[in-house]
mmCIF file of C-alpha atoms and ligand atoms in Angstrom:
data_model
loop_
_atom_site.group_PDB
_atom_site.id
_atom_site.type_symbol
_atom_site.label_atom_id
_atom_site.label_comp_id
_atom_site.label_asym_id
_atom_site.label_seq_id
_atom_site.Cartn_x
_atom_site.Cartn_y
_atom_site.Cartn_z
ATOM 1 C CA MET A 1 123.906 125.049 71.712
ATOM 2 C CA ILE A 2 121.272 123.813 73.885
ATOM 3 C CA LEU A 3 118.777 125.013 76.373
ATOM 4 C CA VAL A 4 117.385 123.931 79.855
ATOM 5 C CA THR A 5 114.026 125.492 80.441
ATOM 6 C CA GLY A 6 113.793 125.211 84.370
ATOM 7 C CA GLY A 7 117.644 124.656 85.153
ATOM 8 C CA ALA A 8 117.762 126.742 87.681
ATOM 9 C CA GLY A 9 115.824 123.793 90.119
ATOM 10 C CA TYR A 10 116.352 121.224 91.675
ATOM 11 C CA ILE A 11 116.655 118.394 88.625
ATOM 12 C CA GLY A 12 117.618 121.151 86.152
ATOM 13 C CA SER A 13 120.761 123.044 87.538
ATOM 14 C CA HIS A 14 121.489 119.263 88.511
ATOM 15 C CA THR A 15 122.123 118.116 84.497
ATOM 16 C CA VAL A 16 123.338 121.575 83.251
ATOM 17 C CA ARG A 17 126.240 120.916 85.982
ATOM 18 C CA GLU A 18 126.660 117.481 83.974
ATOM 19 C CA LEU A 19 125.858 118.608 80.588
ATOM 20 C CA ARG A 20 128.363 121.438 81.008
ATOM 21 C CA SER A 21 131.356 118.774 83.342
ATOM 22 C CA ARG A 22 131.368 117.151 79.702
ATOM 23 C CA GLY A 23 131.698 120.340 77.394
ATOM 24 C CA ALA A 24 128.277 121.169 75.622
ATOM 25 C CA ASP A 25 126.933 124.274 75.810
ATOM 26 C CA VAL A 26 123.856 125.175 77.894
ATOM 27 C CA VAL A 27 121.496 128.241 78.348
ATOM 28 C CA VAL A 28 119.045 127.997 80.841
ATOM 29 C CA TYR A 29 115.806 129.256 80.438
ATOM 30 C CA ASP A 30 113.880 129.979 84.749
ATOM 31 C CA ASN A 31 111.380 131.611 85.958
ATOM 32 C CA LEU A 32 113.104 131.848 89.305
ATOM 33 C CA VAL A 33 108.964 130.743 90.989
ATOM 34 C CA THR A 34 110.650 128.333 92.420
ATOM 35 C CA GLY A 35 114.443 127.928 91.273
ATOM 36 C CA HIS A 36 116.595 128.780 92.810
ATOM 37 C CA ILE A 37 120.337 131.029 90.510
ATOM 38 C CA GLU A 38 122.660 129.574 92.565
ATOM 39 C CA ALA A 39 122.261 126.805 91.654
ATOM 40 C CA VAL A 40 122.759 128.335 88.450
ATOM 41 C CA GLY A 41 126.292 128.597 88.584
ATOM 42 C CA SER A 42 128.873 130.405 85.884
ATOM 43 C CA ALA A 43 126.282 128.820 82.788
ATOM 44 C CA PRO A 44 124.439 131.118 80.905
ATOM 45 C CA PHE A 45 121.041 132.458 82.060
ATOM 46 C CA VAL A 46 118.143 134.177 80.585
ATOM 47 C CA LYS A 47 114.998 134.512 83.634
ATOM 48 C CA GLY A 48 111.946 134.611 81.330
ATOM 49 C CA ASP A 49 108.570 132.234 81.804
ATOM 50 C CA ILE A 50 108.366 129.630 79.385
ATOM 51 C CA PHE A 51 104.691 130.988 78.357
ATOM 52 C CA ASP A 52 107.149 134.378 76.818
ATOM 53 C CA LYS A 53 107.695 132.958 73.703
ATOM 54 C CA GLU A 54 108.629 135.699 71.865
ATOM 55 C CA LEU A 55 111.196 135.489 74.727
ATOM 56 C CA LEU A 56 111.990 131.470 74.103
ATOM 57 C CA VAL A 57 112.226 133.113 69.485
ATOM 58 C CA LYS A 58 114.426 135.722 70.313
ATOM 59 C CA THR A 59 116.413 133.652 72.871
ATOM 60 C CA PHE A 60 116.602 130.673 70.900
ATOM 61 C CA ALA A 61 118.355 132.569 68.147
ATOM 62 C CA GLU A 62 120.346 134.238 69.638
ATOM 63 C CA TYR A 63 121.928 131.064 71.453
ATOM 64 C CA LYS A 64 121.989 129.647 68.189
ATOM 65 C CA VAL A 65 120.051 126.894 70.485
ATOM 66 C CA ASP A 66 119.083 123.562 68.714
ATOM 67 C CA SER A 67 117.698 121.604 71.024
ATOM 68 C CA VAL A 68 115.608 121.650 74.562
ATOM 69 C CA VAL A 69 115.913 119.808 77.761
ATOM 70 C CA HIS A 70 112.474 120.816 79.571
ATOM 71 C CA PHE A 71 112.272 120.164 82.643
ATOM 72 C CA ALA A 72 110.287 123.518 84.184
ATOM 73 C CA ALA A 73 107.521 122.103 85.310
ATOM 74 C CA TYR A 74 104.873 122.063 88.949
ATOM 75 C CA SER A 75 105.516 119.088 90.771
ATOM 76 C CA LEU A 76 103.382 118.314 93.539
ATOM 77 C CA VAL A 77 101.156 114.924 93.904
ATOM 78 C CA GLY A 78 99.295 117.114 96.563
ATOM 79 C CA GLU A 79 99.027 120.902 94.882
ATOM 80 C CA SER A 80 98.130 119.665 92.466
ATOM 81 C CA MET A 81 95.568 117.848 93.929
ATOM 82 C CA SER A 82 94.070 120.612 95.701
ATOM 83 C CA ASP A 83 95.072 122.990 92.433
ATOM 84 C CA PRO A 84 94.051 121.823 89.770
ATOM 85 C CA ALA A 85 94.048 124.580 87.483
ATOM 86 C CA LYS A 86 97.519 126.048 88.929
ATOM 87 C CA TYR A 87 98.897 123.341 87.139
ATOM 88 C CA TYR A 88 97.249 122.391 83.727
ATOM 89 C CA ARG A 89 97.553 126.656 83.013
ATOM 90 C CA ASN A 90 101.287 126.402 83.132
ATOM 91 C CA ASN A 91 102.326 122.498 83.156
ATOM 92 C CA VAL A 92 99.969 121.980 79.836
ATOM 93 C CA ALA A 93 99.341 125.662 78.568
ATOM 94 C CA GLY A 94 103.241 126.516 79.663
ATOM 95 C CA THR A 95 104.911 123.148 77.246
ATOM 96 C CA LEU A 96 102.303 124.094 74.257
ATOM 97 C CA SER A 97 103.867 127.668 73.789
ATOM 98 C CA LEU A 98 107.367 126.427 74.744
ATOM 99 C CA LEU A 99 106.705 123.512 71.746
ATOM 100 C CA ASP A 100 105.276 126.161 69.603
ATOM 101 C CA ALA A 101 107.955 128.747 70.029
ATOM 102 C CA MET A 102 110.869 126.162 69.561
ATOM 103 C CA LEU A 103 108.667 125.189 65.155
ATOM 104 C CA GLU A 104 108.846 129.140 65.104
ATOM 105 C CA ALA A 105 112.404 128.782 65.616
ATOM 106 C CA GLY A 106 113.106 125.277 63.560
ATOM 107 C CA VAL A 107 113.814 124.067 66.824
ATOM 108 C CA LYS A 108 113.660 120.012 66.510
ATOM 109 C CA TYR A 109 115.211 118.040 68.948
ATOM 110 C CA LEU A 110 113.316 117.890 72.168
ATOM 111 C CA VAL A 111 114.532 116.100 75.702
ATOM 112 C CA PHE A 112 111.334 116.376 77.987
ATOM 113 C CA SER A 113 110.722 115.887 82.342
ATOM 114 C CA SER A 114 107.881 112.917 82.328
ATOM 115 C CA SER A 115 107.064 111.142 85.007
ATOM 116 C CA ALA A 116 106.018 107.383 86.779
ATOM 117 C CA ALA A 117 103.483 109.500 87.735
ATOM 118 C CA THR A 118 101.728 109.172 84.786
ATOM 119 C CA TYR A 119 101.329 104.744 84.807
ATOM 120 C CA GLY A 120 99.053 105.652 87.664
ATOM 121 C CA ASP A 121 98.079 102.495 89.732
ATOM 122 C CA THR A 122 99.489 98.934 88.252
ATOM 123 C CA GLY A 123 99.646 96.605 91.249
ATOM 124 C CA ASP A 124 102.525 95.064 91.905
ATOM 125 C CA GLY A 125 104.838 94.320 88.934
ATOM 126 C CA LEU A 126 107.887 96.311 87.927
ATOM 127 C CA ILE A 127 106.640 99.309 85.558
ATOM 128 C CA THR A 128 107.520 98.521 81.965
ATOM 129 C CA GLU A 129 106.540 101.485 79.230
ATOM 130 C CA ASP A 130 104.002 99.485 77.651
ATOM 131 C CA SER A 131 102.077 99.113 81.519
ATOM 132 C CA PRO A 132 99.142 100.944 80.634
ATOM 133 C CA GLN A 133 99.190 105.063 81.850
ATOM 134 C CA ARG A 134 96.405 105.577 83.809
ATOM 135 C CA PRO A 135 97.210 108.441 86.505
ATOM 136 C CA THR A 136 95.805 108.644 89.805
ATOM 137 C CA SER A 137 96.428 112.869 90.332
ATOM 138 C CA VAL A 138 96.369 116.002 88.373
ATOM 139 C CA TYR A 139 99.865 116.595 88.513
ATOM 140 C CA GLY A 140 100.753 112.488 86.272
ATOM 141 C CA GLN A 141 97.622 113.817 84.005
ATOM 142 C CA THR A 142 99.196 116.670 82.649
ATOM 143 C CA LYS A 143 102.782 114.918 82.321
ATOM 144 C CA LEU A 144 100.080 112.397 80.467
ATOM 145 C CA MET A 145 99.328 115.524 77.815
ATOM 146 C CA MET A 146 102.351 116.308 77.045
ATOM 147 C CA GLU A 147 103.967 113.753 75.778
ATOM 148 C CA GLN A 148 100.581 113.352 73.932
ATOM 149 C CA PHE A 149 101.324 117.517 72.360
ATOM 150 C CA MET A 150 105.017 115.194 72.324
ATOM 151 C CA SER A 151 103.717 112.798 69.830
ATOM 152 C CA ASP A 152 101.457 114.799 67.999
ATOM 153 C CA TYR A 153 103.782 117.033 66.547
ATOM 154 C CA ASP A 154 106.384 114.545 65.559
ATOM 155 C CA LYS A 155 104.147 113.139 63.750
ATOM 156 C CA ALA A 156 102.264 116.031 61.945
ATOM 157 C CA TYR A 157 105.580 118.494 62.651
ATOM 158 C CA GLY A 158 109.059 115.938 62.497
ATOM 159 C CA MET A 159 109.995 117.248 65.538
ATOM 160 C CA ARG A 160 112.244 114.638 67.957
ATOM 161 C CA TYR A 161 111.522 113.977 71.918
ATOM 162 C CA VAL A 162 112.416 111.580 75.339
ATOM 163 C CA ALA A 163 110.497 111.962 76.941
ATOM 164 C CA LEU A 164 111.620 110.263 80.515
ATOM 165 C CA ARG A 165 110.171 108.912 82.770
ATOM 166 C CA TYR A 166 112.035 109.110 86.802
ATOM 167 C CA PHE A 167 110.637 107.568 88.322
ATOM 168 C CA ASN A 168 111.258 109.895 92.316
ATOM 169 C CA ALA A 169 114.715 111.539 91.655
ATOM 170 C CA ALA A 170 116.271 111.808 94.940
ATOM 171 C CA GLY A 171 119.509 112.797 96.770
ATOM 172 C CA ALA A 172 122.908 115.894 95.446
ATOM 173 C CA HIS A 173 125.570 116.148 93.860
ATOM 174 C CA VAL A 174 128.625 114.832 95.097
ATOM 175 C CA SER A 175 130.296 118.020 95.669
ATOM 176 C CA GLY A 176 126.978 118.578 98.468
ATOM 177 C CA GLU A 177 127.827 122.129 96.583
ATOM 178 C CA ILE A 178 124.046 121.657 94.779
ATOM 179 C CA GLY A 179 121.005 119.824 96.143
ATOM 180 C CA GLU A 180 116.931 119.451 96.633
ATOM 181 C CA ALA A 181 115.716 123.262 97.821
ATOM 182 C CA HIS A 182 111.931 123.671 97.880
ATOM 183 C CA LYS A 183 109.575 125.659 99.349
ATOM 184 C CA PRO A 184 107.694 124.482 100.859
ATOM 185 C CA GLU A 185 109.736 120.795 101.355
ATOM 186 C CA SER A 186 107.182 117.878 100.159
ATOM 187 C CA HIS A 187 109.515 115.545 99.154
ATOM 188 C CA LEU A 188 110.355 112.501 101.558
ATOM 189 C CA ILE A 189 113.801 112.310 101.856
ATOM 190 C CA PRO A 190 114.943 116.283 102.015
ATOM 191 C CA ILE A 191 112.169 116.010 105.340
ATOM 192 C CA ILE A 192 113.515 113.060 106.605
ATOM 193 C CA LEU A 193 115.968 114.859 106.899
ATOM 194 C CA GLN A 194 115.294 118.219 108.107
ATOM 195 C CA ALA A 195 113.603 115.969 111.214
ATOM 196 C CA ALA A 196 117.130 114.672 111.694
ATOM 197 C CA LEU A 197 118.425 117.630 112.375
ATOM 198 C CA GLY A 198 115.590 119.301 114.226
ATOM 199 C CA GLN A 199 114.011 121.631 111.631
ATOM 200 C CA ARG A 200 111.030 119.684 112.190
ATOM 201 C CA SER A 201 109.205 117.645 114.987
ATOM 202 C CA HIS A 202 108.957 114.339 113.418
ATOM 203 C CA ILE A 203 108.537 112.246 109.220
ATOM 204 C CA GLY A 204 105.370 112.092 108.937
ATOM 205 C CA ILE A 205 104.219 108.328 107.242
ATOM 206 C CA PHE A 206 101.279 108.994 104.764
ATOM 207 C CA GLY A 207 98.900 106.059 105.303
ATOM 208 C CA ASP A 208 100.208 103.146 106.119
ATOM 209 C CA ASP A 209 96.904 101.126 105.302
ATOM 210 C CA TYR A 210 97.532 100.250 101.658
ATOM 211 C CA PRO A 211 98.818 96.440 100.195
ATOM 212 C CA THR A 212 102.852 96.807 100.563
ATOM 213 C CA ARG A 213 104.601 94.967 103.053
ATOM 214 C CA ASP A 214 104.407 97.257 105.661
ATOM 215 C CA GLY A 215 101.433 99.140 105.270
ATOM 216 C CA THR A 216 103.474 101.862 103.764
ATOM 217 C CA CYS A 217 103.763 103.088 99.665
ATOM 218 C CA ILE A 218 106.970 101.565 98.001
ATOM 219 C CA ARG A 219 108.381 103.660 95.582
ATOM 220 C CA ASP A 220 111.751 103.993 92.950
ATOM 221 C CA TYR A 221 114.581 106.237 93.796
ATOM 222 C CA ILE A 222 117.276 107.449 91.193
ATOM 223 C CA HIS A 223 120.152 108.992 91.887
ATOM 224 C CA ILE A 224 119.870 113.296 90.333
ATOM 225 C CA THR A 225 123.587 112.134 88.895
ATOM 226 C CA ASP A 226 122.178 108.402 86.850
ATOM 227 C CA LEU A 227 118.443 111.086 86.273
ATOM 228 C CA ALA A 228 121.004 113.717 84.580
ATOM 229 C CA ASP A 229 123.088 110.932 82.856
ATOM 230 C CA ALA A 230 120.051 109.873 80.877
ATOM 231 C CA HIS A 231 119.321 113.295 79.500
ATOM 232 C CA ILE A 232 122.712 113.626 77.898
ATOM 233 C CA ARG A 233 122.312 110.299 75.782
ATOM 234 C CA ALA A 234 118.471 110.698 75.796
ATOM 235 C CA LEU A 235 120.060 114.315 73.674
ATOM 236 C CA ASP A 236 123.094 112.244 72.168
ATOM 237 C CA TYR A 237 120.547 109.190 71.068
ATOM 238 C CA LEU A 238 118.147 112.357 68.648
ATOM 239 C CA LYS A 239 121.391 113.793 67.580
ATOM 240 C CA ASN A 240 122.818 110.979 66.142
ATOM 241 C CA GLY A 241 119.279 111.051 63.630
ATOM 242 C CA GLY A 242 117.379 108.083 66.909
ATOM 243 C CA LYS A 243 113.130 108.473 66.753
ATOM 244 C CA SER A 244 111.245 109.789 69.292
ATOM 245 C CA THR A 245 111.008 106.975 72.143
ATOM 246 C CA TYR A 246 110.576 107.221 76.744
ATOM 247 C CA TYR A 247 112.191 105.426 78.979
ATOM 248 C CA ASN A 248 111.721 105.065 82.136
ATOM 249 C CA LEU A 249 114.298 105.487 85.425
ATOM 250 C CA GLY A 250 113.936 103.995 87.761
ATOM 251 C CA ASN A 251 117.188 101.483 90.331
ATOM 252 C CA GLY A 252 114.181 98.710 89.948
ATOM 253 C CA GLU A 253 113.791 98.100 93.562
ATOM 254 C CA GLY A 254 111.145 99.764 95.628
ATOM 255 C CA PHE A 255 111.726 100.879 98.910
ATOM 256 C CA SER A 256 108.696 101.877 102.236
ATOM 257 C CA VAL A 257 107.927 104.847 103.090
ATOM 258 C CA LYS A 258 108.874 102.304 106.748
ATOM 259 C CA GLU A 259 112.018 101.520 105.093
ATOM 260 C CA VAL A 260 113.059 104.960 103.963
ATOM 261 C CA ILE A 261 113.056 106.340 107.247
ATOM 262 C CA GLU A 262 115.520 103.969 108.715
ATOM 263 C CA THR A 263 117.909 103.840 105.631
ATOM 264 C CA ALA A 264 118.645 107.806 107.087
ATOM 265 C CA ARG A 265 118.400 106.658 110.781
ATOM 266 C CA ARG A 266 121.514 104.519 109.827
ATOM 267 C CA VAL A 267 123.273 107.099 107.879
ATOM 268 C CA THR A 268 122.919 109.987 110.179
ATOM 269 C CA GLY A 269 122.796 107.975 112.999
ATOM 270 C CA ILE A 270 119.825 110.208 114.519
ATOM 271 C CA ASP A 271 116.934 108.307 115.780
ATOM 272 C CA ILE A 272 114.327 110.553 113.345
ATOM 273 C CA PRO A 273 110.465 109.920 115.782
ATOM 274 C CA ALA A 274 108.068 109.904 112.431
ATOM 275 C CA ARG A 275 103.945 109.191 113.005
ATOM 276 C CA VAL A 276 101.754 108.062 111.160
ATOM 277 C CA GLU A 277 99.064 110.215 109.200
ATOM 278 C CA GLY A 278 96.331 110.140 107.378
ATOM 279 C CA ARG A 279 96.867 109.290 102.884
ATOM 280 C CA ARG A 280 96.991 111.553 101.097
ATOM 281 C CA PRO A 281 95.776 112.415 98.247
ATOM 282 C CA GLY A 282 97.202 111.025 95.109
ATOM 283 C CA ASP A 283 99.836 108.508 96.092
ATOM 284 C CA PRO A 284 99.273 105.285 94.213
ATOM 285 C CA ALA A 285 100.376 102.354 96.065
ATOM 286 C CA THR A 286 103.324 100.945 94.557
ATOM 287 C CA LEU A 287 105.940 102.427 91.736
ATOM 288 C CA VAL A 288 108.643 101.376 90.674
ATOM 289 C CA ALA A 289 110.178 101.030 87.505
ATOM 290 C CA SER A 290 112.160 98.388 85.175
ATOM 291 C CA SER A 291 114.103 100.291 83.411
ATOM 292 C CA GLU A 292 115.525 97.707 81.030
ATOM 293 C CA LYS A 293 114.806 99.528 77.643
ATOM 294 C CA ILE A 294 117.660 102.638 77.721
ATOM 295 C CA LYS A 295 119.615 100.338 79.212
ATOM 296 C CA ARG A 296 119.671 98.521 76.586
ATOM 297 C CA GLU A 297 119.020 101.277 74.127
ATOM 298 C CA LEU A 298 120.932 103.766 75.794
ATOM 299 C CA GLY A 299 123.010 101.723 77.440
ATOM 300 C CA TRP A 300 122.335 104.058 80.441
ATOM 301 C CA LYS A 301 123.305 101.670 84.159
ATOM 302 C CA PRO A 302 122.840 103.982 87.061
ATOM 303 C CA ARG A 303 125.998 104.680 89.347
ATOM 304 C CA PHE A 304 124.102 105.385 92.423
ATOM 305 C CA ASP A 305 122.483 101.761 93.042
ATOM 306 C CA SER A 306 122.033 102.051 96.503
ATOM 307 C CA LEU A 307 119.911 103.706 98.848
ATOM 308 C CA ASP A 308 122.155 103.965 101.468
ATOM 309 C CA GLU A 309 124.159 106.098 99.081
ATOM 310 C CA ILE A 310 121.512 107.916 96.744
ATOM 311 C CA VAL A 311 120.326 109.054 101.156
ATOM 312 C CA ALA A 312 124.267 109.867 101.546
ATOM 313 C CA SER A 313 124.453 112.534 99.220
ATOM 314 C CA ALA A 314 121.465 114.014 100.478
ATOM 315 C CA TRP A 315 123.049 114.501 103.722
ATOM 316 C CA LYS A 316 125.702 116.082 102.667
ATOM 317 C CA TRP A 317 124.228 118.345 101.228
ATOM 318 C CA HIS A 318 121.160 119.245 103.797
ATOM 319 C CA SER A 319 123.384 118.720 106.624
ATOM 320 C CA THR A 320 125.746 121.768 105.125
ATOM 321 C CA HIS A 321 122.948 123.569 103.354
ATOM 322 C CA PRO A 322 120.157 123.092 106.511
ATOM 323 C CA HIS A 323 118.385 126.380 104.537
ATOM 324 C CA GLY A 324 118.967 125.538 100.845
ATOM 325 C CA PHE A 325 119.839 128.592 99.358
ATOM 326 C CA GLU A 326 120.312 131.060 102.068
ATOM 327 C CA LYS A 327 122.161 131.662 103.586
HETATM 328 N N1 UDP B 401 105.682 110.587 101.807
HETATM 329 C C1 UDP B 401 105.395 110.688 103.665
HETATM 330 N N2 UDP B 401 105.571 112.098 104.179
HETATM 331 C C2 UDP B 401 105.564 113.262 103.510
HETATM 332 C C3 UDP B 401 106.121 112.851 102.554
HETATM 333 C C4 UDP B 401 106.506 111.903 101.869
HETATM 334 O O1 UDP B 401 104.734 109.004 103.862
HETATM 335 O O2 UDP B 401 106.751 113.863 104.989
HETATM 336 C C5 UDP B 401 105.855 110.044 100.686
HETATM 337 C C6 UDP B 401 104.313 109.852 99.897
HETATM 338 O O3 UDP B 401 103.356 109.490 100.154
HETATM 339 C C7 UDP B 401 104.994 109.189 99.196
HETATM 340 C C8 UDP B 401 107.006 108.536 99.358
HETATM 341 O O4 UDP B 401 106.660 109.394 100.825
HETATM 342 O O5 UDP B 401 104.243 107.670 98.922
HETATM 343 C C9 UDP B 401 107.377 110.507 98.223
HETATM 344 O O6 UDP B 401 106.595 111.133 98.507
HETATM 345 P P1 UDP B 401 107.483 112.243 97.164
HETATM 346 O O7 UDP B 401 106.757 113.800 97.997
HETATM 347 O O8 UDP B 401 108.841 112.313 97.736
HETATM 348 O O9 UDP B 401 107.132 111.276 95.971
HETATM 349 P P2 UDP B 401 106.044 111.374 95.196
HETATM 350 O O10 UDP B 401 105.932 109.546 95.211
HETATM 351 O O11 UDP B 401 104.886 112.040 95.208
HETATM 352 O O12 UDP B 401 106.380 111.818 93.438
#
């Protein structure tokens, strides 16, 4: 049995779907602060906080859990700069509580959502797993600290983990039944699509004076179902005796904020208004992944490798669920 923390959230819920569609037994553990119960579907669900070590230990025993996929975290770069306490407390201290519960219950395998934000500004080239990790945001710093804990827990207690360093998760499940729904929304593609739906007057471009081809930040967008697939491969790898490791996950191609807006205009057929605004603190200019290591070692391969397809899947969700999971 696999326990998924944050399984009611955006990436968590898509991974739960994918796991269950392949016959895995899953229990979702989420405090529903940012997650949505509607996204959990028919999976077994425990409402709980990662700080509640006692409840975690009890849940591990009750469901005979042997592995954990850990998504539960706050994940907004901008907010992490204005409220670092919230990020260190929840992401860092919360993860320690989870790891301690795992130790107590003898749960040995962990797949963990790390982030491209652990690298910070590395320049123009593709980021490999060996690129220096120098986060530019508190959010990235919290994810780096969590990776460090896991490495130390592996050495000392033999807890085995795979850290997946995601680049920009985007898109929605092909069914159109679940998708991205943050409140307030801060991510680029959903905000562009909200502007397309007329829910916002425009999309604000956060800075056009970066050292990139058109001055706007470049990111590597990866489809949520491809991310989910990587978690499943990572779990299988650990259960087959694989050693602790870490992988980048991206498409290997970067798109600027302006290019993403152009793509959305093309996909939706709507002339979405855009306006240049100031930079957002903590944003590196360019983040593009080399995902060669996970392709080579786990046979992972993105199925959604064009930005048009990714944005089209997001549009299917947003245009049919303009208020997310709210009726
Ligand atoms: N961005 C933007 N306007 C917005 C939201 C985001 O220009 O309203 C930019 C942001 O500065 C970054 C990129 O879009 O360069 C992706 O941001 P997002 O928050 O989606 O993901 P992040 O890269 O922070 O994980």
